[in-house]
């Protein structure tokens, strides 16, 4: 990888004849958002030679809306497909075929390009003679506006990658939309998206790009805003994971991407892609298994086992430990099992909850009846990576709220490190800000346990919301571990309680377990919130 020289600035593509970009915007039945997407592309300035909006046979007036915009903007061309393609790949291919500029980018109708995105990517591509330039994408939660960066490690600083195999982590970023491509490079190598109804088409397209060994320029600028609308009537593909077809589509796309890399003799990238599958896709879906029905879980387990059987030992060894453990449990068991415990191992950060078993030879193991799933890595992993388990009991009370934590031993590693203190942060999930910070000392208990208790002031919360409980454990040996608390589910713990509030008079507080099993808190303000709960409880009693 070649670093960019400090202080070197990319040329600004402003004059006629300078390199320029075609932005391909695709949309289907998205009249509410497509105009914003197109305007964000046009607002990039003279670097954008044309915007090609491909309407995939919409039925909600999107086509007419785009035609109206095109009548007022000479750089906008609208392509009306005669039949819906069933996916995102075909309309993007339409854009590649029609692109007149030397570089091309892709934009979805419900997202936007932030100001300066095209200049940042185009400047880097030209300055470093790169066939592909890529930058940071942020996932913006709506309506809150809270932003989460996508694969930020790749874009921490400006750099040039002469060959993708020199940076295997590139396979982690499967998005096509936060990148600029030299149009001739795509056409020369026949790089296209899968046509028709093909979910996760980005996986395949990105594999084809990497297999062609482009020179890549990476920039730290935010170049794409991915809008996440969890309350939308129609969920995006990345959020609509409830059906087994979604998981099968992901398996198919990932399998095809790996095959593309192997066919191009990019074995290092293929291994990295499989390792990332274990760490990302497998963990994400495993966290949600207990939300699905028995039929789904059995089918998911069978399909996943079949795919994991195509991995070799080195693929597993290349993956971070949590995904590796989840995958090996699935391979070792013919039927779904230990789902609550798997869910916590798949969490971020990972938690390995008791009981802690050993294989006959004394090696740490997943369980006594699955001794082949060894956990010997726990004996030498750094403390900041160990999946330590902390139980949490949050008890809102009118006289004061107490959080009691119970830290478990983990094959002798916790005792060796020496638990000392724990920092507790109450984090506003909507904005990602810490609203309360507390520190408490651990006290040793019998049976290799440690406990700590902190007082939280719920009356000081300024507004209703959802609050995550985040921990940092400090040890006598100088190490620390960031963690979350496993939500204890004993009767009476996870229930709504009315507590005083300085702002609202009364605050309704409910500790709960997230879908990954972590302890969190919801609050609702005032007497109205309490009355709503009372009515719901009364209705349940009547029925």
Short mmCIF file of C-alpha atoms in Angstrom, two decimals:
data_model
loop_
_atom_site.label_atom_id
_atom_site.label_comp_id
_atom_site.label_asym_id
_atom_site.label_seq_id
_atom_site.Cartn_x
_atom_site.Cartn_y
_atom_site.Cartn_z
CA UNK A 1 0.00 0.00 0.00
CA UNK A 2 1.35 3.42 -0.92
CA UNK A 3 0.68 6.33 1.44
CA UNK A 4 -0.34 9.67 0.04
CA UNK A 5 2.27 12.32 0.67
CA UNK A 6 1.36 14.67 3.57
CA UNK A 7 -0.09 17.91 2.34
CA UNK A 8 -0.63 16.70 -1.20
CA UNK A 9 -3.99 17.84 -2.52
CA UNK A 10 -5.97 16.26 -5.30
CA UNK A 11 -6.64 18.38 -8.39
CA UNK A 12 -10.08 19.96 -8.57
CA UNK A 13 -11.91 18.83 -11.72
CA UNK A 14 -13.66 22.02 -12.71
CA UNK A 15 -12.73 23.08 -16.23
CA UNK A 16 -14.26 21.80 -19.45
CA UNK A 17 -12.34 18.78 -20.70
CA UNK A 18 -11.28 17.73 -17.20
CA UNK A 19 -12.16 14.19 -16.06
CA UNK A 20 -15.79 13.95 -15.10
CA UNK A 21 -18.37 11.52 -13.77
CA UNK A 22 -21.65 9.89 -14.67
CA UNK A 23 -23.82 9.27 -11.62
CA UNK A 24 -26.32 6.45 -12.13
CA UNK A 25 -29.39 6.76 -9.89
CA UNK A 26 -31.72 3.76 -9.76
CA UNK A 27 -35.20 3.67 -8.30
CA UNK A 28 -38.47 1.81 -8.17
CA UNK A 29 -41.67 3.23 -6.63
CA UNK A 30 -39.72 5.74 -4.55
CA UNK A 31 -41.31 9.06 -5.50
CA UNK A 32 -40.90 10.28 -1.93
CA UNK A 33 -37.09 10.23 -2.09
CA UNK A 34 -35.76 9.93 -5.65
CA UNK A 35 -35.76 13.68 -6.33
CA UNK A 36 -33.55 14.28 -3.28
CA UNK A 37 -31.12 11.64 -4.52
CA UNK A 38 -30.93 13.19 -8.00
CA UNK A 39 -30.50 16.70 -6.61
CA UNK A 40 -27.67 15.55 -4.35
CA UNK A 41 -25.87 14.21 -7.43
CA UNK A 42 -26.45 17.36 -9.51
CA UNK A 43 -25.31 19.51 -6.57
CA UNK A 44 -21.84 17.95 -6.76
CA UNK A 45 -20.99 20.59 -9.35
CA UNK A 46 -19.19 20.50 -12.72
CA UNK A 47 -17.37 17.25 -11.91
CA UNK A 48 -20.69 15.53 -12.64
CA UNK A 49 -21.09 15.55 -16.40
CA UNK A 50 -24.43 13.73 -16.34
CA UNK A 51 -26.89 12.02 -14.04
CA UNK A 52 -28.67 9.02 -15.52
CA UNK A 53 -31.81 8.18 -13.57
CA UNK A 54 -33.07 4.68 -14.37
CA UNK A 55 -36.71 4.24 -13.40
CA UNK A 56 -37.40 0.52 -13.05
CA UNK A 57 -41.00 0.68 -14.33
CA UNK A 58 -42.38 2.46 -11.27
CA UNK A 59 -46.11 2.67 -10.65
CA UNK A 60 -46.15 5.57 -8.18
CA UNK A 61 -45.39 8.48 -10.51
CA UNK A 62 -41.61 8.37 -10.04
CA UNK A 63 -41.07 8.41 -13.81
CA UNK A 64 -43.11 11.55 -14.37
CA UNK A 65 -41.41 13.24 -11.44
CA UNK A 66 -38.00 12.49 -12.95
CA UNK A 67 -39.12 13.72 -16.37
CA UNK A 68 -40.15 17.00 -14.76
CA UNK A 69 -36.71 17.38 -13.21
CA UNK A 70 -35.02 16.54 -16.52
CA UNK A 71 -37.00 19.23 -18.30
CA UNK A 72 -35.30 21.80 -16.07
CA UNK A 73 -31.85 20.22 -15.83
CA UNK A 74 -29.85 19.47 -18.98
CA UNK A 75 -27.43 17.16 -17.19
CA UNK A 76 -30.23 14.77 -16.16
CA UNK A 77 -31.27 11.92 -18.47
CA UNK A 78 -34.13 9.62 -17.52
CA UNK A 79 -34.25 6.01 -18.68
CA UNK A 80 -37.67 4.36 -18.41
CA UNK A 81 -37.53 0.58 -18.28
CA UNK A 82 -40.49 -1.09 -20.03
CA UNK A 83 -40.63 -3.90 -17.46
CA UNK A 84 -39.53 -4.11 -13.87
CA UNK A 85 -36.23 -5.97 -13.58
CA UNK A 86 -36.92 -7.41 -10.12
CA UNK A 87 -33.63 -6.21 -8.66
CA UNK A 88 -31.00 -3.48 -8.51
CA UNK A 89 -28.46 -5.01 -10.91
CA UNK A 90 -30.17 -4.59 -14.26
CA UNK A 91 -30.92 -0.85 -13.93
CA UNK A 92 -27.34 -0.24 -12.83
CA UNK A 93 -26.14 -2.14 -15.90
CA UNK A 94 -28.37 0.12 -18.00
CA UNK A 95 -26.50 3.06 -16.51
CA UNK A 96 -23.09 1.53 -17.25
CA UNK A 97 -24.12 0.98 -20.87
CA UNK A 98 -25.22 4.60 -21.32
CA UNK A 99 -22.50 6.36 -19.30
CA UNK A 100 -20.65 8.96 -21.39
CA UNK A 101 -18.18 10.16 -18.76
CA UNK A 102 -14.82 8.48 -18.12
CA UNK A 103 -15.86 7.65 -14.55
CA UNK A 104 -19.12 6.28 -13.13
CA UNK A 105 -20.76 6.12 -9.70
CA UNK A 106 -23.96 4.54 -8.38
CA UNK A 107 -26.63 6.06 -6.14
CA UNK A 108 -29.80 4.47 -4.78
CA UNK A 109 -33.01 6.48 -4.88
CA UNK A 110 -33.45 6.62 -1.09
CA UNK A 111 -29.89 7.75 -0.32
CA UNK A 112 -27.82 10.89 -1.03
CA UNK A 113 -24.32 11.99 -1.96
CA UNK A 114 -22.94 14.48 0.60
CA UNK A 115 -21.36 17.73 -0.69
CA UNK A 116 -17.87 17.22 -2.08
CA UNK A 117 -18.19 13.45 -2.49
CA UNK A 118 -17.52 13.36 -6.23
CA UNK A 119 -14.62 15.82 -6.05
CA UNK A 120 -12.97 13.76 -3.31
CA UNK A 121 -13.22 10.49 -5.23
CA UNK A 122 -12.47 11.88 -8.67
CA UNK A 123 -9.53 13.88 -7.40
CA UNK A 124 -7.99 10.80 -5.78
CA UNK A 125 -8.59 8.63 -8.86
CA UNK A 126 -6.94 11.14 -11.18
CA UNK A 127 -4.06 12.03 -8.87
CA UNK A 128 -3.07 8.40 -8.37
CA UNK A 129 -4.11 6.91 -11.72
CA UNK A 130 -6.54 4.57 -9.95
CA UNK A 131 -9.21 2.55 -11.70
CA UNK A 132 -11.29 2.62 -8.50
CA UNK A 133 -11.57 5.24 -5.75
CA UNK A 134 -13.47 4.53 -2.54
CA UNK A 135 -14.48 6.53 0.52
CA UNK A 136 -16.42 6.31 3.73
CA UNK A 137 -20.11 5.48 3.76
CA UNK A 138 -22.20 6.36 6.81
CA UNK A 139 -25.45 4.69 7.79
CA UNK A 140 -27.82 7.47 8.84
CA UNK A 141 -30.66 6.28 11.06
CA UNK A 142 -33.89 8.12 10.29
CA UNK A 143 -35.59 10.02 11.73
CA UNK A 144 -32.96 10.45 14.49
CA UNK A 145 -30.10 11.33 12.14
CA UNK A 146 -27.60 9.27 14.16
CA UNK A 147 -24.76 8.18 11.88
CA UNK A 148 -22.71 5.00 12.05
CA UNK A 149 -19.67 4.64 9.76
CA UNK A 150 -19.46 1.57 7.53
CA UNK A 151 -16.06 -0.21 7.63
CA UNK A 152 -14.30 2.89 9.03
CA UNK A 153 -10.98 1.05 9.45
CA UNK A 154 -10.56 0.95 5.67
CA UNK A 155 -10.92 4.71 5.36
CA UNK A 156 -9.09 5.99 8.43
CA UNK A 157 -6.51 7.71 6.24
CA UNK A 158 -5.83 8.39 2.57
CA UNK A 159 -3.88 5.62 0.85
CA UNK A 160 -3.31 3.89 -2.44
CA UNK A 161 -3.55 0.11 -2.85
CA UNK A 162 -1.58 -1.04 -5.88
CA UNK A 163 -3.21 -4.48 -5.84
CA UNK A 164 -6.23 -5.62 -3.76
CA UNK A 165 -4.39 -8.72 -2.52
CA UNK A 166 -2.12 -6.38 -0.57
CA UNK A 167 -5.10 -5.36 1.53
CA UNK A 168 -7.47 -8.32 1.93
CA UNK A 169 -9.72 -6.29 4.22
CA UNK A 170 -11.09 -4.65 1.06
CA UNK A 171 -13.45 -7.64 0.73
CA UNK A 172 -15.21 -6.42 3.90
CA UNK A 173 -16.65 -3.44 2.05
CA UNK A 174 -19.12 -5.08 -0.31
CA UNK A 175 -20.93 -1.84 -1.14
CA UNK A 176 -20.78 -0.55 -4.70
CA UNK A 177 -22.18 2.91 -3.95
CA UNK A 178 -19.31 4.49 -2.00
CA UNK A 179 -16.93 4.05 -4.92
CA UNK A 180 -16.04 5.64 -8.25
CA UNK A 181 -15.05 3.41 -11.18
CA UNK A 182 -13.22 4.14 -14.39
CA UNK A 183 -15.87 3.39 -17.00
CA UNK A 184 -13.40 1.88 -19.44
CA UNK A 185 -12.09 -0.45 -16.71
CA UNK A 186 -15.58 -1.87 -16.14
CA UNK A 187 -16.21 -2.30 -19.85
CA UNK A 188 -12.79 -3.75 -20.62
CA UNK A 189 -13.19 -6.49 -18.00
CA UNK A 190 -16.90 -7.03 -18.63
CA UNK A 191 -17.72 -6.15 -15.01
CA UNK A 192 -21.46 -5.99 -14.54
CA UNK A 193 -24.07 -6.64 -11.89
CA UNK A 194 -26.13 -9.84 -11.88
CA UNK A 195 -29.30 -9.23 -13.84
CA UNK A 196 -32.88 -9.77 -12.72
CA UNK A 197 -34.04 -10.76 -9.27
CA UNK A 198 -30.68 -11.15 -7.54
CA UNK A 199 -30.44 -10.03 -3.92
CA UNK A 200 -27.06 -8.81 -2.57
CA UNK A 201 -25.87 -8.06 -6.08
CA UNK A 202 -23.18 -5.84 -4.58
CA UNK A 203 -21.34 -8.94 -3.31
CA UNK A 204 -20.89 -10.29 -6.82
CA UNK A 205 -20.09 -6.96 -8.46
CA UNK A 206 -17.46 -6.12 -5.85
CA UNK A 207 -15.85 -9.56 -6.25
CA UNK A 208 -15.65 -9.01 -10.02
CA UNK A 209 -14.01 -5.62 -9.46
CA UNK A 210 -11.43 -7.00 -7.01
CA UNK A 211 -10.74 -10.03 -9.22
CA UNK A 212 -9.72 -7.63 -12.00
CA UNK A 213 -6.94 -6.23 -9.74
CA UNK A 214 -7.59 -2.50 -9.98
CA UNK A 215 -5.28 0.11 -8.54
CA UNK A 216 -7.40 1.68 -5.77
CA UNK A 217 -7.30 5.05 -4.05
CA UNK A 218 -8.93 5.25 -0.62
CA UNK A 219 -10.01 8.56 0.91
CA UNK A 220 -11.17 9.34 4.47
CA UNK A 221 -13.95 11.65 3.24
CA UNK A 222 -17.59 10.72 3.71
CA UNK A 223 -18.77 10.08 0.15
CA UNK A 224 -22.12 8.33 0.63
CA UNK A 225 -25.04 8.60 3.05
CA UNK A 226 -26.99 5.35 3.39
CA UNK A 227 -30.42 6.12 4.80
CA UNK A 228 -31.74 3.50 7.21
CA UNK A 229 -35.52 3.66 7.62
CA UNK A 230 -36.46 0.90 10.07
CA UNK A 231 -40.03 2.13 10.33
CA UNK A 232 -40.62 2.11 6.57
CA UNK A 233 -43.64 0.21 5.27
CA UNK A 234 -41.34 -1.68 2.90
CA UNK A 235 -37.99 -2.54 4.48
CA UNK A 236 -34.77 -2.43 2.51
CA UNK A 237 -33.09 -5.74 1.65
CA UNK A 238 -30.50 -5.29 4.39
CA UNK A 239 -33.22 -4.90 7.04
CA UNK A 240 -35.76 -7.44 5.74
CA UNK A 241 -34.16 -10.58 7.20
CA UNK A 242 -37.19 -12.37 8.61
CA UNK A 243 -37.61 -14.90 5.76
CA UNK A 244 -35.33 -17.81 4.97
CA UNK A 245 -35.16 -16.64 1.33
CA UNK A 246 -33.16 -13.63 2.46
CA UNK A 247 -30.54 -15.84 4.12
CA UNK A 248 -30.41 -18.16 1.11
CA UNK A 249 -29.90 -15.17 -1.17
CA UNK A 250 -27.02 -14.05 1.02
CA UNK A 251 -25.47 -17.52 0.92
CA UNK A 252 -25.82 -17.68 -2.86
CA UNK A 253 -24.31 -14.23 -3.38
CA UNK A 254 -21.42 -14.91 -1.03
CA UNK A 255 -20.72 -18.30 -2.59
CA UNK A 256 -20.65 -16.77 -6.06
CA UNK A 257 -18.35 -13.96 -4.91
CA UNK A 258 -15.87 -16.46 -3.46
CA UNK A 259 -15.98 -18.54 -6.64
CA UNK A 260 -15.20 -15.43 -8.71
CA UNK A 261 -12.15 -14.67 -6.57
CA UNK A 262 -10.91 -18.26 -6.68
CA UNK A 263 -11.38 -18.46 -10.47
CA UNK A 264 -9.15 -15.38 -10.76
CA UNK A 265 -6.52 -17.00 -8.48
CA UNK A 266 -7.23 -14.47 -5.73
CA UNK A 267 -7.04 -17.10 -2.98
CA UNK A 268 -6.01 -14.63 -0.31
CA UNK A 269 -9.07 -12.47 -1.01
CA UNK A 270 -11.35 -15.54 -1.10
CA UNK A 271 -10.08 -16.61 2.33
CA UNK A 272 -10.62 -13.12 3.68
CA UNK A 273 -14.17 -13.15 2.27
CA UNK A 274 -14.98 -16.42 4.02
CA UNK A 275 -13.48 -15.21 7.29
CA UNK A 276 -15.56 -12.04 7.03
CA UNK A 277 -18.67 -14.13 6.39
CA UNK A 278 -18.10 -15.88 9.72
CA UNK A 279 -17.46 -12.64 11.56
CA UNK A 280 -20.21 -10.53 9.98
CA UNK A 281 -23.05 -12.36 8.23
CA UNK A 282 -23.07 -15.47 10.42
CA UNK A 283 -22.94 -13.50 13.67
CA UNK A 284 -25.64 -11.06 12.53
CA UNK A 285 -28.16 -13.76 11.65
CA UNK A 286 -27.25 -15.98 14.62
CA UNK A 287 -28.11 -13.11 16.97
CA UNK A 288 -31.64 -13.11 15.56
CA UNK A 289 -32.33 -16.87 15.51
CA UNK A 290 -34.41 -16.94 18.67
CA UNK A 291 -36.70 -14.31 17.11
CA UNK A 292 -37.70 -16.80 14.40
CA UNK A 293 -40.01 -19.80 14.44
CA UNK A 294 -38.89 -23.41 14.86
CA UNK A 295 -39.27 -24.19 11.15
CA UNK A 296 -37.08 -21.23 10.15
CA UNK A 297 -34.41 -22.14 12.70
CA UNK A 298 -34.20 -25.75 11.53
CA UNK A 299 -34.04 -24.73 7.87
CA UNK A 300 -31.48 -21.98 8.57
CA UNK A 301 -29.28 -24.39 10.52
CA UNK A 302 -29.36 -27.00 7.74
CA UNK A 303 -28.53 -24.51 4.98
CA UNK A 304 -25.79 -22.88 7.02
CA UNK A 305 -24.14 -26.21 7.87
CA UNK A 306 -24.11 -27.14 4.20
CA UNK A 307 -22.37 -23.90 3.27
CA UNK A 308 -19.87 -24.00 6.13
CA UNK A 309 -18.85 -27.50 5.07
CA UNK A 310 -17.30 -25.87 1.97
CA UNK A 311 -14.90 -23.88 4.20
CA UNK A 312 -11.52 -25.29 5.14
CA UNK A 313 -9.65 -25.09 8.44
CA UNK A 314 -7.63 -22.07 7.34
CA UNK A 315 -10.83 -20.15 6.55
CA UNK A 316 -12.00 -20.67 10.13
CA UNK A 317 -8.61 -19.83 11.60
CA UNK A 318 -8.56 -16.54 9.69
CA UNK A 319 -11.82 -15.39 11.31
CA UNK A 320 -12.11 -13.59 14.66
CA UNK A 321 -12.88 -16.03 17.47
CA UNK A 322 -16.62 -15.32 18.04
CA UNK A 323 -17.69 -16.09 14.46
CA UNK A 324 -15.34 -19.07 14.37
CA UNK A 325 -16.94 -20.53 17.51
CA UNK A 326 -20.49 -20.00 16.22
CA UNK A 327 -19.59 -21.70 12.93
CA UNK A 328 -17.98 -24.68 14.62
CA UNK A 329 -20.95 -25.25 16.91
CA UNK A 330 -23.23 -25.29 13.86
CA UNK A 331 -20.97 -27.77 12.09
CA UNK A 332 -20.78 -30.01 15.17
CA UNK A 333 -24.52 -30.21 15.84
CA UNK A 334 -27.07 -31.66 13.44
CA UNK A 335 -29.95 -29.66 14.91
CA UNK A 336 -30.28 -26.13 16.34
CA UNK A 337 -29.05 -25.95 19.93
CA UNK A 338 -27.77 -23.52 22.56
CA UNK A 339 -29.38 -20.58 20.76
CA UNK A 340 -29.40 -18.18 23.75
CA UNK A 341 -25.71 -18.84 24.37
CA UNK A 342 -24.82 -18.62 20.67
CA UNK A 343 -26.67 -15.30 20.48
CA UNK A 344 -24.47 -13.84 23.19
CA UNK A 345 -21.25 -15.13 21.61
CA UNK A 346 -22.40 -13.54 18.33
CA UNK A 347 -23.03 -10.19 20.06
CA UNK A 348 -20.70 -7.21 19.71
CA UNK A 349 -18.80 -7.29 21.99
CA UNK A 350 -19.01 -11.06 22.40
CA UNK A 351 -20.09 -12.63 25.70
CA UNK A 352 -19.49 -16.29 26.57
CA UNK A 353 -22.01 -17.10 29.28
CA UNK A 354 -21.60 -20.05 31.67
CA UNK A 355 -21.48 -22.99 32.09
CA UNK A 356 -17.82 -23.43 31.20
CA UNK A 357 -16.93 -26.98 30.18
CA UNK A 358 -13.74 -28.92 29.45
CA UNK A 359 -12.85 -31.62 26.93
CA UNK A 360 -11.55 -34.93 28.34
CA UNK A 361 -7.96 -33.71 27.88
CA UNK A 362 -8.64 -30.61 30.01
CA UNK A 363 -8.98 -28.20 27.10
CA UNK A 364 -11.74 -25.57 27.42
CA UNK A 365 -14.72 -26.64 25.29
CA UNK A 366 -18.13 -25.36 24.27
CA UNK A 367 -19.90 -28.08 26.25
CA UNK A 368 -19.34 -31.55 27.64
CA UNK A 369 -21.27 -33.14 24.77
CA UNK A 370 -19.49 -31.06 22.09
CA UNK A 371 -15.86 -31.40 23.24
CA UNK A 372 -14.68 -31.13 19.62
CA UNK A 373 -15.60 -27.43 19.68
CA UNK A 374 -12.54 -26.38 21.62
CA UNK A 375 -12.07 -22.96 23.19
CA UNK A 376 -8.34 -23.20 23.79
CA UNK A 377 -7.86 -19.75 22.25
CA UNK A 378 -9.32 -18.32 25.45
CA UNK A 379 -6.20 -19.38 27.34
CA UNK A 380 -3.94 -17.01 25.43
CA UNK A 381 -6.12 -14.27 23.89
CA UNK A 382 -5.45 -10.73 25.19
CA UNK A 383 -7.85 -9.65 27.92
CA UNK A 384 -9.30 -6.88 25.75
CA UNK A 385 -10.55 -9.56 23.32
CA UNK A 386 -11.88 -12.12 25.79
CA UNK A 387 -15.66 -12.69 25.70
CA UNK A 388 -16.10 -12.14 29.44
CA UNK A 389 -19.63 -12.47 30.80
CA UNK A 390 -21.16 -9.87 33.08
CA UNK A 391 -24.72 -10.29 34.35
CA UNK A 392 -26.68 -7.08 34.87
CA UNK A 393 -29.72 -6.36 37.04
CA UNK A 394 -31.16 -2.87 36.66
CA UNK A 395 -33.72 -2.01 39.33
CA UNK A 396 -35.47 1.35 38.82
CA UNK A 397 -36.95 2.57 42.09
CA UNK A 398 -38.57 5.77 43.29
CA UNK A 399 -35.88 6.01 45.99
CA UNK A 400 -33.02 5.50 43.50
CA UNK A 401 -32.00 3.20 40.67
CA UNK A 402 -29.35 0.55 41.22
CA UNK A 403 -27.40 -1.44 38.64
CA UNK A 404 -25.88 -4.62 40.05
CA UNK A 405 -23.20 -6.34 38.00
CA UNK A 406 -21.86 -9.87 38.41
CA UNK A 407 -18.60 -10.75 36.62
CA UNK A 408 -17.90 -14.43 35.87
CA UNK A 409 -14.58 -16.25 35.80
CA UNK A 410 -13.39 -17.50 32.40
CA UNK A 411 -11.03 -20.45 32.63
CA UNK A 412 -8.83 -18.64 35.17
CA UNK A 413 -8.14 -15.61 32.98
CA UNK A 414 -10.28 -13.13 34.91
CA UNK A 415 -8.74 -14.05 38.28
CA UNK A 416 -5.25 -13.83 36.82
CA UNK A 417 -5.93 -10.32 35.51
CA UNK A 418 -7.45 -9.20 38.83
CA UNK A 419 -10.77 -7.31 38.48
CA UNK A 420 -10.53 -3.85 40.04
CA UNK A 421 -13.14 -1.37 38.77
CA UNK A 422 -15.86 -0.98 36.18
CA UNK A 423 -16.90 2.15 34.27
CA UNK A 424 -20.63 2.25 33.46
CA UNK A 425 -21.92 4.50 30.68
CA UNK A 426 -25.59 5.13 29.97
CA UNK A 427 -25.61 5.87 26.23
CA UNK A 428 -28.38 7.54 24.24
CA UNK A 429 -28.96 5.10 21.39
CA UNK A 430 -30.50 7.75 19.15
CA UNK A 431 -27.53 10.10 19.24
CA UNK A 432 -24.71 7.84 20.49
CA UNK A 433 -23.85 10.20 23.36
CA UNK A 434 -23.06 9.25 26.96
CA UNK A 435 -25.55 10.86 29.32
CA UNK A 436 -24.29 9.37 32.59
CA UNK A 437 -20.94 7.93 33.65
CA UNK A 438 -20.27 6.01 36.85
CA UNK A 439 -17.35 4.03 38.29
CA UNK A 440 -17.49 1.33 40.94
CA UNK A 441 -15.08 -1.14 42.52
CA UNK A 442 -15.41 -4.90 42.17
CA UNK A 443 -15.78 -7.04 45.28
CA UNK A 444 -14.78 -10.71 45.19
CA UNK A 445 -17.46 -13.31 45.98
CA UNK A 446 -17.20 -17.07 46.47
CA UNK A 447 -17.22 -19.38 43.42
CA UNK A 448 -15.00 -17.11 41.29
CA UNK A 449 -17.44 -14.23 40.98
CA UNK A 450 -17.03 -10.47 41.38
CA UNK A 451 -19.76 -7.93 41.97
CA UNK A 452 -20.13 -4.17 41.65
CA UNK A 453 -23.08 -1.84 42.19
CA UNK A 454 -23.62 1.65 40.77
CA UNK A 455 -26.37 4.21 41.29
CA UNK A 456 -27.97 5.76 38.21
CA UNK A 457 -30.06 8.94 38.23
CA UNK A 458 -32.98 8.29 35.87
CA UNK A 459 -34.73 11.44 37.08
CA UNK A 460 -32.04 13.48 35.32
CA UNK A 461 -32.77 12.05 31.86
CA UNK A 462 -33.90 15.00 29.79
CA UNK A 463 -36.18 13.17 27.39
CA UNK A 464 -37.75 9.78 26.68
CA UNK A 465 -35.68 7.34 24.70
CA UNK A 466 -33.68 4.14 24.58
CA UNK A 467 -30.46 3.85 26.55
CA UNK A 468 -27.71 1.26 26.21
CA UNK A 469 -25.64 0.15 29.19
CA UNK A 470 -21.97 -0.06 28.24
CA UNK A 471 -19.13 -1.24 30.46
CA UNK A 472 -15.36 -0.99 30.62
CA UNK A 473 -13.75 -3.47 33.00
CA UNK A 474 -10.37 -2.52 34.49
CA UNK A 475 -7.91 -5.11 35.84
CA UNK A 476 -4.95 -5.01 38.18
CA UNK A 477 -2.55 -6.05 35.42
CA UNK A 478 -3.33 -2.80 33.55
CA UNK A 479 -5.59 -4.36 30.93
CA UNK A 480 -9.23 -3.52 30.26
CA UNK A 481 -12.18 -4.98 28.38
CA UNK A 482 -15.13 -3.18 26.83
CA UNK A 483 -18.32 -5.15 27.42
CA UNK A 484 -22.06 -5.08 27.73
CA UNK A 485 -24.12 -6.70 30.48
CA UNK A 486 -26.16 -9.84 29.94
CA UNK A 487 -29.74 -8.96 30.95
CA UNK A 488 -30.81 -11.23 33.80
CA UNK A 489 -34.38 -12.40 33.21
CA UNK A 490 -35.56 -13.35 36.69
CA UNK A 491 -39.23 -12.60 37.43
CA UNK A 492 -39.83 -8.99 38.39
CA UNK A 493 -36.62 -7.59 36.90
CA UNK A 494 -37.54 -6.65 33.33
CA UNK A 495 -40.73 -4.72 34.04
CA UNK A 496 -41.97 -1.15 33.81
CA UNK A 497 -41.56 1.03 36.91
CA UNK A 498 -42.71 4.60 37.52
CA UNK A 499 -39.93 6.80 38.94
CA UNK A 500 -39.75 10.54 39.69
CA UNK A 501 -38.48 12.82 36.94
CA UNK A 502 -37.22 16.39 37.33
CA UNK A 503 -38.56 17.35 33.91
CA UNK A 504 -41.66 15.17 33.47
CA UNK A 505 -42.80 14.62 37.04
CA UNK A 506 -43.11 10.89 36.42
CA UNK A 507 -40.94 8.72 34.19
CA UNK A 508 -41.85 5.22 33.10
CA UNK A 509 -38.67 3.09 33.01
CA UNK A 510 -38.35 -0.44 31.67
CA UNK A 511 -35.13 -2.46 31.65
CA UNK A 512 -35.13 -4.98 28.79
CA UNK A 513 -32.93 -7.41 26.86
CA UNK A 514 -31.91 -6.46 23.34
CA UNK A 515 -32.14 -9.12 20.62
CA UNK A 516 -28.50 -9.99 21.40
CA UNK A 517 -29.28 -10.38 25.11
CA UNK A 518 -27.67 -7.14 26.32
CA UNK A 519 -29.19 -5.03 29.08
CA UNK A 520 -30.80 -1.78 27.93
CA UNK A 521 -33.42 0.68 29.14
CA UNK A 522 -36.50 2.34 27.65
CA UNK A 523 -38.12 5.41 29.17
CA UNK A 524 -41.45 7.15 28.54
CA UNK A 525 -42.44 10.47 30.13
CA UNK A 526 -45.23 11.66 32.33
CA UNK A 527 -48.54 10.47 33.64
CA UNK A 528 -49.73 9.76 30.09
CA UNK A 529 -47.10 7.04 29.67
CA UNK A 530 -48.09 5.44 32.97
CA UNK A 531 -51.77 5.57 32.04
CA UNK A 532 -51.07 3.87 28.72
CA UNK A 533 -49.31 0.99 30.46
CA UNK A 534 -52.12 0.64 33.00
CA UNK A 535 -54.70 0.44 30.20
CA UNK A 536 -52.67 -2.21 28.34
CA UNK A 537 -52.27 -4.31 31.46
CA UNK A 538 -56.00 -4.07 32.17
CA UNK A 539 -56.82 -5.14 28.61
CA UNK A 540 -54.56 -8.19 28.94
CA UNK A 541 -56.26 -9.17 32.19
CA UNK A 542 -59.71 -8.88 30.59
CA UNK A 543 -58.65 -11.19 27.75
#
